[in-house]
XYZ file of C-alpha atoms in Angstrom:
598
model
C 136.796 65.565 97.739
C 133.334 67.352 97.442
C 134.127 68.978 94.201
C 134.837 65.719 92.359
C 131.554 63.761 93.518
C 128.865 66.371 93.139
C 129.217 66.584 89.350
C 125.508 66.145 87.974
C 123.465 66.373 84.637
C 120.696 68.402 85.874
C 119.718 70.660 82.636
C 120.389 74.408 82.971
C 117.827 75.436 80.583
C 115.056 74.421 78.427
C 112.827 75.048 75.689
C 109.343 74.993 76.497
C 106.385 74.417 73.407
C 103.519 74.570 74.491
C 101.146 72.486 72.134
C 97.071 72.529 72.925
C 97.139 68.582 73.755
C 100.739 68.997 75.323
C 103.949 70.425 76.793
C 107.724 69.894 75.466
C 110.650 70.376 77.438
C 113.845 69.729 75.256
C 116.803 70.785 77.146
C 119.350 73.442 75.589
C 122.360 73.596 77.370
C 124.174 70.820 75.746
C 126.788 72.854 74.723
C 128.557 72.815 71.332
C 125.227 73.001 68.854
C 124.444 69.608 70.221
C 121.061 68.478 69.882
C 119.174 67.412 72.908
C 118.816 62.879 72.762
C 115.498 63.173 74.600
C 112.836 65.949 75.602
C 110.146 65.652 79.037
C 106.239 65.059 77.423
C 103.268 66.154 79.595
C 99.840 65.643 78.488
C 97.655 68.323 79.080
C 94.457 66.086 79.238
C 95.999 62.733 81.155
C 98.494 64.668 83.199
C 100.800 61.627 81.711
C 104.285 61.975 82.072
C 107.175 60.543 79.699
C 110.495 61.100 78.522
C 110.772 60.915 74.728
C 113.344 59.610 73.022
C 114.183 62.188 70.163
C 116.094 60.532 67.857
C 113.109 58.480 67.238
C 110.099 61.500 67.590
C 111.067 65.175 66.976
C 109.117 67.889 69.051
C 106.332 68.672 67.040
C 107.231 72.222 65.821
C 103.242 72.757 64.884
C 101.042 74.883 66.621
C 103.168 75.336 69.522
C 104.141 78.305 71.466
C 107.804 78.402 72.360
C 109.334 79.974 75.209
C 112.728 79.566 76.664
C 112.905 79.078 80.375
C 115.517 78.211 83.341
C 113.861 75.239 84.286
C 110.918 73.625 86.166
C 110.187 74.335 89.690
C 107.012 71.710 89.538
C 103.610 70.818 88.901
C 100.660 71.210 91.588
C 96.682 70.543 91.150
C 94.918 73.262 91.325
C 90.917 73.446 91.057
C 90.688 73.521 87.006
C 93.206 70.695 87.145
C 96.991 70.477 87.200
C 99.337 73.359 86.252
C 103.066 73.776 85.236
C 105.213 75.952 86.938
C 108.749 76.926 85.440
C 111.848 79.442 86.174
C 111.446 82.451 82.916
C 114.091 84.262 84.468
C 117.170 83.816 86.956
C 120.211 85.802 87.763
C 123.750 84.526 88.593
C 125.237 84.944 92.136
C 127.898 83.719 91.766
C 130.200 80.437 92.262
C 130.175 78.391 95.125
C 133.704 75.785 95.005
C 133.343 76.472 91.233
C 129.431 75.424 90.993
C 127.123 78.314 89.633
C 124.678 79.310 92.255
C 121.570 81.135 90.647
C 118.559 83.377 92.155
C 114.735 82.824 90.681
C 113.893 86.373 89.907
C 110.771 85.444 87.591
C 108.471 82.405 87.358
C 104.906 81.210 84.997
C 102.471 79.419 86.604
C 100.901 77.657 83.163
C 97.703 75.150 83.588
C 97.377 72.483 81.753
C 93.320 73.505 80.625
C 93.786 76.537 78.347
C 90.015 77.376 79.275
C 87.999 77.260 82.471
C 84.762 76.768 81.184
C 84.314 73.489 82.902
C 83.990 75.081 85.701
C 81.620 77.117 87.954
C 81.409 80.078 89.429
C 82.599 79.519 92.861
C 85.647 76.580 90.991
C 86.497 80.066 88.779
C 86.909 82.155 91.908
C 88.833 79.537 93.870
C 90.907 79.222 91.353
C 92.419 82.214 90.764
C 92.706 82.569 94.771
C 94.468 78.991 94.793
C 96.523 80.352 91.487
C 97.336 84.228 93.487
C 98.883 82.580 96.760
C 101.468 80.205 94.494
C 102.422 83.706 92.802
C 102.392 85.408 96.470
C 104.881 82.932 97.518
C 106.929 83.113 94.587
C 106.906 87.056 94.790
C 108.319 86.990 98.239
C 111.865 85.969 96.682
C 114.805 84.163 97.721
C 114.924 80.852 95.977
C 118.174 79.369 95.038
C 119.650 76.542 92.944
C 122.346 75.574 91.400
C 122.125 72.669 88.806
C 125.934 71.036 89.810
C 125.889 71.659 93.343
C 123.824 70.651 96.439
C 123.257 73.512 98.160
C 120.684 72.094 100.526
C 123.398 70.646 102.582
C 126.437 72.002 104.256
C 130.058 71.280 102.749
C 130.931 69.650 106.178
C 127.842 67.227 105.622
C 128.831 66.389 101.877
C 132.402 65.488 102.940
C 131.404 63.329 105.480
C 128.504 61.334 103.249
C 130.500 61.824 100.322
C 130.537 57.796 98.968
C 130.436 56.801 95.691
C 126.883 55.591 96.198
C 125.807 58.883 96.720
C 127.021 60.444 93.507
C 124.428 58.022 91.699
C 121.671 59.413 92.938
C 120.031 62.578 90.914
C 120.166 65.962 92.666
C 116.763 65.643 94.241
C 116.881 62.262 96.091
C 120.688 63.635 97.361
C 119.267 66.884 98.852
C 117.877 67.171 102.370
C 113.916 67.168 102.470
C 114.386 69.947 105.092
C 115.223 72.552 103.053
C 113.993 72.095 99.512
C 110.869 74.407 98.999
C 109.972 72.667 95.995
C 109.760 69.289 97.093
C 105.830 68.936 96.508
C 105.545 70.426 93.074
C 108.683 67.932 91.945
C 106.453 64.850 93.109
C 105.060 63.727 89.916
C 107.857 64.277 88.177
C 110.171 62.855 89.978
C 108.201 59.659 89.543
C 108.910 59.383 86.094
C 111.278 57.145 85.130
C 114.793 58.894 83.394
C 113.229 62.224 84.187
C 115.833 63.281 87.113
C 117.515 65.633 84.963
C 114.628 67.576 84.986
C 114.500 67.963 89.014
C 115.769 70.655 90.030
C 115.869 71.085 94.199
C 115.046 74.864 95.237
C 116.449 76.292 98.664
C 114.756 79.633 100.739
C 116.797 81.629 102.402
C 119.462 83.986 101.419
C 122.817 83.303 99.528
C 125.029 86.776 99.418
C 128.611 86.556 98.335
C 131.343 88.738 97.661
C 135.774 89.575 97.196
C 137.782 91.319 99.257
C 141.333 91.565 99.539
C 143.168 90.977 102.575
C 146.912 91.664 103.551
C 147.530 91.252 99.568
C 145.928 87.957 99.465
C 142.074 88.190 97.977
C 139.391 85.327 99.284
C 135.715 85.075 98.754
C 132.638 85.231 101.619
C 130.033 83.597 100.623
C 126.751 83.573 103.171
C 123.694 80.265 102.613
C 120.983 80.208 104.870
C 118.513 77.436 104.219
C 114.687 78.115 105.467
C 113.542 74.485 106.297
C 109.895 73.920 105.397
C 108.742 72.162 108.515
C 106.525 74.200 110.169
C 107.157 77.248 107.810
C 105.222 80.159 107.946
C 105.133 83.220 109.608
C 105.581 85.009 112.598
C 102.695 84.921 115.220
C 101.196 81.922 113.493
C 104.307 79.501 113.443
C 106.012 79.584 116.920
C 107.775 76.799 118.856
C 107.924 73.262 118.073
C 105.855 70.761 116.526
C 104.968 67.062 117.555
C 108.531 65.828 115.951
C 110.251 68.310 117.135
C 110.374 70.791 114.428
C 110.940 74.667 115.222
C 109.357 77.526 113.375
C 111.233 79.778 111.555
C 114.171 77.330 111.645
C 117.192 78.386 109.594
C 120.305 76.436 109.047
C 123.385 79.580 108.222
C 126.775 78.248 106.432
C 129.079 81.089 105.806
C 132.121 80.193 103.844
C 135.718 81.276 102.927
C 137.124 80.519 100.000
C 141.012 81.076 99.026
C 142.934 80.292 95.811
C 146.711 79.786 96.655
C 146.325 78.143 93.713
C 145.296 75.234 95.522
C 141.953 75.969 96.379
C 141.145 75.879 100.134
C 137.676 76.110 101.631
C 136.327 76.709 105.437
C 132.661 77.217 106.448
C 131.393 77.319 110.207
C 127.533 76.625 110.723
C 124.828 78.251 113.057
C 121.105 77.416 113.586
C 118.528 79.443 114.413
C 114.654 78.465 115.933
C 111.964 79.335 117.515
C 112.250 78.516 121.102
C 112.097 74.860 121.568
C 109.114 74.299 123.373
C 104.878 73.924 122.209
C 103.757 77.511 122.953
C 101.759 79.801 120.593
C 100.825 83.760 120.510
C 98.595 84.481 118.378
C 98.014 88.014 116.817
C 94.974 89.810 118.629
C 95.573 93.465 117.630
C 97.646 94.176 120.887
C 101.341 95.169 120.214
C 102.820 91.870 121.350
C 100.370 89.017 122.406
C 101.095 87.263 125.370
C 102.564 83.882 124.382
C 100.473 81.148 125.869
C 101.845 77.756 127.099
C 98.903 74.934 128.028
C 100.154 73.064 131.485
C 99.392 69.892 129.534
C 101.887 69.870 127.220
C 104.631 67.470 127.369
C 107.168 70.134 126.796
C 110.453 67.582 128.299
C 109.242 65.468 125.230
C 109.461 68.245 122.592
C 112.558 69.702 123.990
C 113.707 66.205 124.022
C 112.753 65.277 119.911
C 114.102 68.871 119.321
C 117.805 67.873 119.916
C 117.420 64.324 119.309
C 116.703 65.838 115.672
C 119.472 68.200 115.794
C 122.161 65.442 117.115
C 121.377 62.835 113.925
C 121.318 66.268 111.470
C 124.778 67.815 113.023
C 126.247 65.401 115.588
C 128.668 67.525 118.282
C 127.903 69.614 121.096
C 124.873 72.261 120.926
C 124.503 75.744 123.389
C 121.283 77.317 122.817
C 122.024 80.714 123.336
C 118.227 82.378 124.451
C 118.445 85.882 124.029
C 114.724 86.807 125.646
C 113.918 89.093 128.490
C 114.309 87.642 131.871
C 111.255 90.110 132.714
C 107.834 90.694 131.417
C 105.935 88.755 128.726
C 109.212 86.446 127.585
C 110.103 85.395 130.802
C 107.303 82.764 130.552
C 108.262 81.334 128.030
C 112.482 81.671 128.348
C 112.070 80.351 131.829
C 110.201 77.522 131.087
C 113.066 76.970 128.237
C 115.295 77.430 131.500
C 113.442 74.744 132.982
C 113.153 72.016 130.746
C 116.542 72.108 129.588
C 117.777 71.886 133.304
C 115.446 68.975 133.430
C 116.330 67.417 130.202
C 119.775 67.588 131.177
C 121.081 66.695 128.077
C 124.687 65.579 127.944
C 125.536 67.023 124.615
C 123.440 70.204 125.545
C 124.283 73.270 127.494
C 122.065 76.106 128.241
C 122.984 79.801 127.787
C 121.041 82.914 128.498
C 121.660 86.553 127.723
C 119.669 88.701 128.548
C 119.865 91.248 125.432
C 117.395 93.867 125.745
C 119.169 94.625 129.368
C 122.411 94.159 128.962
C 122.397 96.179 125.936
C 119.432 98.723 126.925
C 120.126 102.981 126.125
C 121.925 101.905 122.620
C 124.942 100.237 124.981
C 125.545 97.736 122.269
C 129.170 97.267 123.208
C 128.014 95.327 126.125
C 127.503 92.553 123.642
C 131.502 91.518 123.729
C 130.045 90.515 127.188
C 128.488 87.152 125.354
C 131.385 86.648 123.365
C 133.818 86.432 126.020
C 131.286 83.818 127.779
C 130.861 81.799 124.516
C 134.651 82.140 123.632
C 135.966 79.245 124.563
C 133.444 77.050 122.972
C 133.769 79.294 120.078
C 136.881 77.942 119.737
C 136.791 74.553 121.066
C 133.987 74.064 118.319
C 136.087 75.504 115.427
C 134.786 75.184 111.379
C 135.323 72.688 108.725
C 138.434 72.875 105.984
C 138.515 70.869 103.355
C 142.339 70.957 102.944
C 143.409 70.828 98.897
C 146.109 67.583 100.023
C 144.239 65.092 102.020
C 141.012 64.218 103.744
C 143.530 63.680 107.239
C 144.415 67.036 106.842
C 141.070 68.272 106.998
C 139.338 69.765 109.759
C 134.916 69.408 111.244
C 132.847 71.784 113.096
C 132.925 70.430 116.356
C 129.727 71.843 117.807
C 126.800 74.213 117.286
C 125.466 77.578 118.222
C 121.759 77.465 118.071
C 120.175 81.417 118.604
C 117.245 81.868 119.720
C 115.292 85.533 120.219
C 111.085 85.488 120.907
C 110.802 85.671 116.938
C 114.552 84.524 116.008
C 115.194 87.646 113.981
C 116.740 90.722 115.239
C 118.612 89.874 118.653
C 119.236 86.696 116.748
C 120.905 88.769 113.965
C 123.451 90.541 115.802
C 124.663 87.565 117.993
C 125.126 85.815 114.882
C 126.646 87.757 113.362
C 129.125 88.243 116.296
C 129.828 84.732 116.657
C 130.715 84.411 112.395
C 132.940 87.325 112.906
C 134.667 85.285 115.694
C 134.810 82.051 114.287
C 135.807 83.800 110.661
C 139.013 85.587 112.347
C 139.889 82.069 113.152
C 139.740 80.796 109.952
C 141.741 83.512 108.315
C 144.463 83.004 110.741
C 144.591 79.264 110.156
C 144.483 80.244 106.077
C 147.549 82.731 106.534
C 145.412 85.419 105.663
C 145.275 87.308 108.789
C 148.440 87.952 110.825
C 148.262 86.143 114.399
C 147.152 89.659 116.139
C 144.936 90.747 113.540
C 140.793 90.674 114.123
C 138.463 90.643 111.319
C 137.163 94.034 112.746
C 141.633 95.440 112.235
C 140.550 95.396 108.142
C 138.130 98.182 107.711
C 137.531 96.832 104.012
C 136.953 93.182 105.351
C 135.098 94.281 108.265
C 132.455 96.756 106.187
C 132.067 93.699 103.552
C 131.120 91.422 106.587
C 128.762 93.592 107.889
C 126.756 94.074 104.699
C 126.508 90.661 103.722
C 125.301 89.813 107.811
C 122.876 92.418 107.426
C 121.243 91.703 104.324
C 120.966 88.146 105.490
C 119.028 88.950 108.300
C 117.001 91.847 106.548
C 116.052 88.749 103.944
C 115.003 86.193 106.745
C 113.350 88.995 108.537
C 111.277 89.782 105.504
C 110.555 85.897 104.889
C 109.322 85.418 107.901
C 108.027 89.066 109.559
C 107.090 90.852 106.163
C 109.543 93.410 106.779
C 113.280 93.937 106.846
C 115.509 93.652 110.470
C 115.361 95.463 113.505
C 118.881 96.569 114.994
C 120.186 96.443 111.458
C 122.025 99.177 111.881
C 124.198 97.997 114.446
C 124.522 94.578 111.984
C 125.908 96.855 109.245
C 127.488 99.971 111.046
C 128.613 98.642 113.595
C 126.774 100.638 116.335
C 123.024 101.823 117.301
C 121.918 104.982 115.144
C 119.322 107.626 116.321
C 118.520 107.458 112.639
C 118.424 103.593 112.558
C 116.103 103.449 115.964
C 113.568 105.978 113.640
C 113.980 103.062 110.498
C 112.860 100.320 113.510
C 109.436 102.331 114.613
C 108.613 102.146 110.792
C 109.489 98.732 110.382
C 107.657 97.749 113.664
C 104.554 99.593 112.615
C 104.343 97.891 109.336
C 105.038 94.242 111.181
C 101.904 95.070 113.362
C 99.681 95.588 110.436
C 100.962 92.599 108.555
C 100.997 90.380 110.941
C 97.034 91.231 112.519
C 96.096 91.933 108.812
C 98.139 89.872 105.963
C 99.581 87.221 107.584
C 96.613 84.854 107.446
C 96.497 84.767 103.699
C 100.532 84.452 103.852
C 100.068 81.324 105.643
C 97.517 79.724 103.591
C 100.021 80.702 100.325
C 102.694 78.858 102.099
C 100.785 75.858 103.015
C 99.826 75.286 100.209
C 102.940 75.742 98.299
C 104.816 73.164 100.181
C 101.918 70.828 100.198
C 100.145 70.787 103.685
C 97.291 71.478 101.975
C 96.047 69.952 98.729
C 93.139 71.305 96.475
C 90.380 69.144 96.322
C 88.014 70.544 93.247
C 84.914 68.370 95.067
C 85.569 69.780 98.472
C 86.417 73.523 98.036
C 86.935 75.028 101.768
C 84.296 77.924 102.441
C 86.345 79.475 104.947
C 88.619 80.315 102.270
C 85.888 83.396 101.480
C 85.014 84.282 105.341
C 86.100 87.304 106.264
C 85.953 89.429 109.459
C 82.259 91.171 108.115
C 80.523 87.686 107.981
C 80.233 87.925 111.637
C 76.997 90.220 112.895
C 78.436 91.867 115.631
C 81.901 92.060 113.985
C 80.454 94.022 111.033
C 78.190 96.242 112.971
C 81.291 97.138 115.209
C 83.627 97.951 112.513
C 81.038 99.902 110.828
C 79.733 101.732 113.809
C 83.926 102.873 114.573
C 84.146 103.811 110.911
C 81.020 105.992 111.067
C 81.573 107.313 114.892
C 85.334 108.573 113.497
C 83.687 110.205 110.764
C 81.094 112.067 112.647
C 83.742 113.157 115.325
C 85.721 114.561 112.748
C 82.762 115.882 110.633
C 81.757 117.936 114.112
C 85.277 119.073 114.778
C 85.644 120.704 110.969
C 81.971 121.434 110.613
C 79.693 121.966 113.468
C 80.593 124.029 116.547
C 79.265 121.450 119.076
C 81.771 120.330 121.886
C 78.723 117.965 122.869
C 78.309 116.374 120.239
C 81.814 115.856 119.120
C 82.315 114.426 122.760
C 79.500 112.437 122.326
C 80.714 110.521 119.064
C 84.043 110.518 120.310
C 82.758 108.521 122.917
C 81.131 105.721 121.161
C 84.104 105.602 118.955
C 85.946 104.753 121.509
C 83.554 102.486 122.833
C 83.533 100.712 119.888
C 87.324 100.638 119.136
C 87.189 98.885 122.941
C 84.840 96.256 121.922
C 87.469 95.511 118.478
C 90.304 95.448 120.908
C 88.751 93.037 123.901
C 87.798 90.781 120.884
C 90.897 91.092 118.979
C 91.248 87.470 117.755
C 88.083 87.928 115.737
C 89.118 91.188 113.828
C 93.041 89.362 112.789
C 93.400 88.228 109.241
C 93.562 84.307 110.066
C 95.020 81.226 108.555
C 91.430 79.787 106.645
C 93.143 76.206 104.724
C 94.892 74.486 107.965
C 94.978 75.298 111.601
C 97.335 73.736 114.264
């Protein structure tokens, strides 16, 4: 069973001293007034790591600072040297098959130099850039971890790996690369020898849970999407696939039913999402929606090809790739080339599906979406969910197949098919459970239903924000149920504020990201100068901004001021002459990625 071979010693909590020549972590959760056996040295000046053996050296008490914290998310070198980060506070979820699943809600980046007077000027300044994108990232919330469970993997995976081989392993080494965010800043640590109860694996995504009770009989719906961190980032500057085969904005979503009876029975059913599976780019420019670009040398049969090569050895089964974009316009370069290549690839455990959202559902008609679940309804079925049954492996059931979404950004169309498709599959599991009478629909239990809706929304509210800036489009219809006048108004904000992020932020948010998960390390000799470039360092980019800035002030300075149509029409004129120039050259005014470029 999965319960009874995940058990693990990973510590809960710690406390941290913090002596000038080095840190202490002695573990507190032992339970019972037991005193910790051993305690994790790091030495501030060496960066040597150890585990001390207590019994034989107490923590000096001396001079030391002592704070309590939830544990440590890593270490990572930073221009005045190395640095400790660690978890100060966390909140409880909830339980997940009786395993605690907790939130990071507050984190302390500490360096190991309590002064920076070894360093320069420019080594200061770059350092507290370096040290403000690791607390950017952090700020943007939505890391998980739970100390007994793996929660990097789905519950179908661990029952089918489950060997007693695998319970040796710590946490860490057991978890799936793909989806632990902290990864790179457990590197050094993990190398030290007896120090794997002091890895802890973080997940990104979103983990929502809550009860309801059904026809008398009460279950629990809990929601885990893992972010994976290959090609992570954001929205126009992570799209498609990479050389391996990795899609941006790639999320792997478990939702799963829990039921006492008092034997405890489980079900979860899987969907991906992922940028469309292809090498193609659109990069921000300052229009509304750049054209995505697609360079006729490209091997894109290859990438499509790695793509689900990848996603057979991850999930095994059948796969539909259900594309969602326009069949018209700007997307229809890109989803018919998707079109294409899959017809090409013709991949025997693959099967193309399109759906045409935006016009099948156009003037709010959002009922027209049963329309893709009665295409996908037989595979819906014929793919079914995993049960681990309380009596016997045999009796248990796998997740057949796999639904992998796909919008232009894999957000908001994405949402609401999802969605869909988990309400389907989740009537079907409540049936097989007893829960639900054979003619009842998830949708028949208004208390069930609202519950579901919620925890799909905020789901794709939090992936939106992870990797948009802001929350979902079409939420409403995600948590209501149907297209509000009053929900369309909440999009225009939302969209608004994803144009300025993305042509204005989103740079910087990349660079944060890269260089929390590694793809770019801090070299103290080699600082990168683009780092403090900014749109003004260019002549003509300068003079144009400020000749806008000053044209708009004149016009409206005339308009308030000075009775002269002429000249009011005459600044209003080389305003607009300059705003032309900032638009034509777009690409130069965007806030770009400055540490690593594709």
């Amino acid at each position: 069973m999965v319960d009874s071979l995940l058990s693990t010693d990973i510590y809960e909590s710690f406390n941290l001293y913090s002596h000038p020549e080095k840190f202490f972590l002695e573990p507190t959760d032992l339970g019972g007034g037991a005193a910790s056996k051993h305690y994790l040295e790091i030495d501030r000046h060496t960066n040597v790591m150890r585990i001390v053996d207590s019994r034989k050296q107490r923590v000096p008490i001396a001079d030391t600072d002592i704070k309590f914290i939830y544990g440590i998310l890593g270490t990572i070198k930073l221009v005045s040297g190395y640095a400790l980060i660690v978890i100060t506070k966390a909140s409880f979820i909830g339980q997940v098959n009786n395993h605690n699943i907790w939130t990071i809600q507050d984190t302390e980046i500490i360096p190991y130099k309590k002064t920076t007077l070894h360093l320069t000027e420019k080594q200061i300044r770059y350092n507290r850039m370096f040290t403000d994108m690791l607390t950017h990232v952090l700020s943007i919330g939505g890391f998980y971890y739970s100390t007994t469970l793996d929660i990097s993997r789905t519950f179908q995976w661990l029952q089918e790996n489950a060997v007693p081989l695998f319970k040796t392993r710590s946490m860490l080494d057991r978890s799936s690369e793909r989806f632990v965010w902290n990864g790179h800043l457990l590197s050094q640590i993990r190398q030290v020898p007896g120090a794997e109860r002091y890895t802890l694996p973080v997940i990104h995504g979103f983990i929502g849970q809550n009860r309801v009770n059904v026809n008398g009989k009460e279950i629990k719906l809990t929601i885990i999407s893992r972010r994976s961190i290959y090609r992570a980032g954001v929205r126009f500057y992570k799209r498609g696939v990479d050389a391996e085969g990795h899609a941006a904005n790639y999320v792997e979503t478990e939702q799963i039913v829990e039921y006492d009876t008092p034997d405890k029975h489980l079900t979860s059913f899987v969907q991906l999402r992922g940028s469309i599976p292809l090498l193609w780019a659109q990069k921000p420019n300052l229009r509304w929606q750049p054209m995505p670009t697609i360079k006729p040398t490209d091997d894109q049969l290859a990438a499509f090809t790695r793509t689900f090569g990848w996603h057979k050895q991850h999930y095994g089964g059948k796969h539909v790739i259900v594309n969602l974009v326009n069949q018209k316009g700007r997307e229809k370069k890109v989803g018919g080339e998707l079109e294409r290549i899959a017809r090409q690839a013709n991949i025997d455990f693959v099967r193309y599906h399109q759906f045409d959202f935006h016009k099948e559902c156009h003037a709010m008609q959002w009922h027209r979406i049963d329309l893709l679940r009665e295409q996908l309804s037989q595979e819906i079925s014929q793919f079914g969910y995993f049960y681990l049954s309380p009596n016997s492996i045999e009796s248990s059931r796998f997740q057949q197949g796999f639904f992998r979404t796909n919008c232009m950004d894999c957000l908001d169309r994405t949402n609401v098919v999802q969605s869909m498709l988990a309400r389907e599959s989740l009537t079907e599991q409540l049936r097989m459970l007893g829960i639900l009478y054979p003619e009842q629909k998830v949708q028949d239990i208004p208390l069930l239903e609202n519950l579901f809706k919620h925890l799909w929304a905020d789901n794709g509210d939090e992936c939106s924000r992870q990797y948009a800036g802001t929350g979902a489009l079409k939420a409403d219809f995600t948590r209501l149920g149907k297209r509000t006048y009053l929900g369309a108004m909440n999009d225009g904000v939302n969209a608004v504020s994803r144009y300025v992020r993305n042509n204005f932020g989103d740079g910087y948010r990349q660079d944060a990201i890269d260089l929390f998960l590694g793809n770019f390390l801090v070299d103290s000799s080699d600082l990168p100068n683009s780092l403090e470039t900014s749109i003004l360092s260019t002549d003509q980019n300068g003079l144009a901004l400020i000749a806008a800035l000053f044209a708009m002030s004149m016009t409206i300075l005339c308009l308030l001021v000075a009775d002269n149509a002429t000249a009011t029409l005459f600044w209003l004129i080389i305003f607009f002459v300059c705003m032309m120039f900032i638009f034509l050259n777009g690409e130069e005014f965007v806030n770009t990625p400055k540490l690593k470029l594709d």
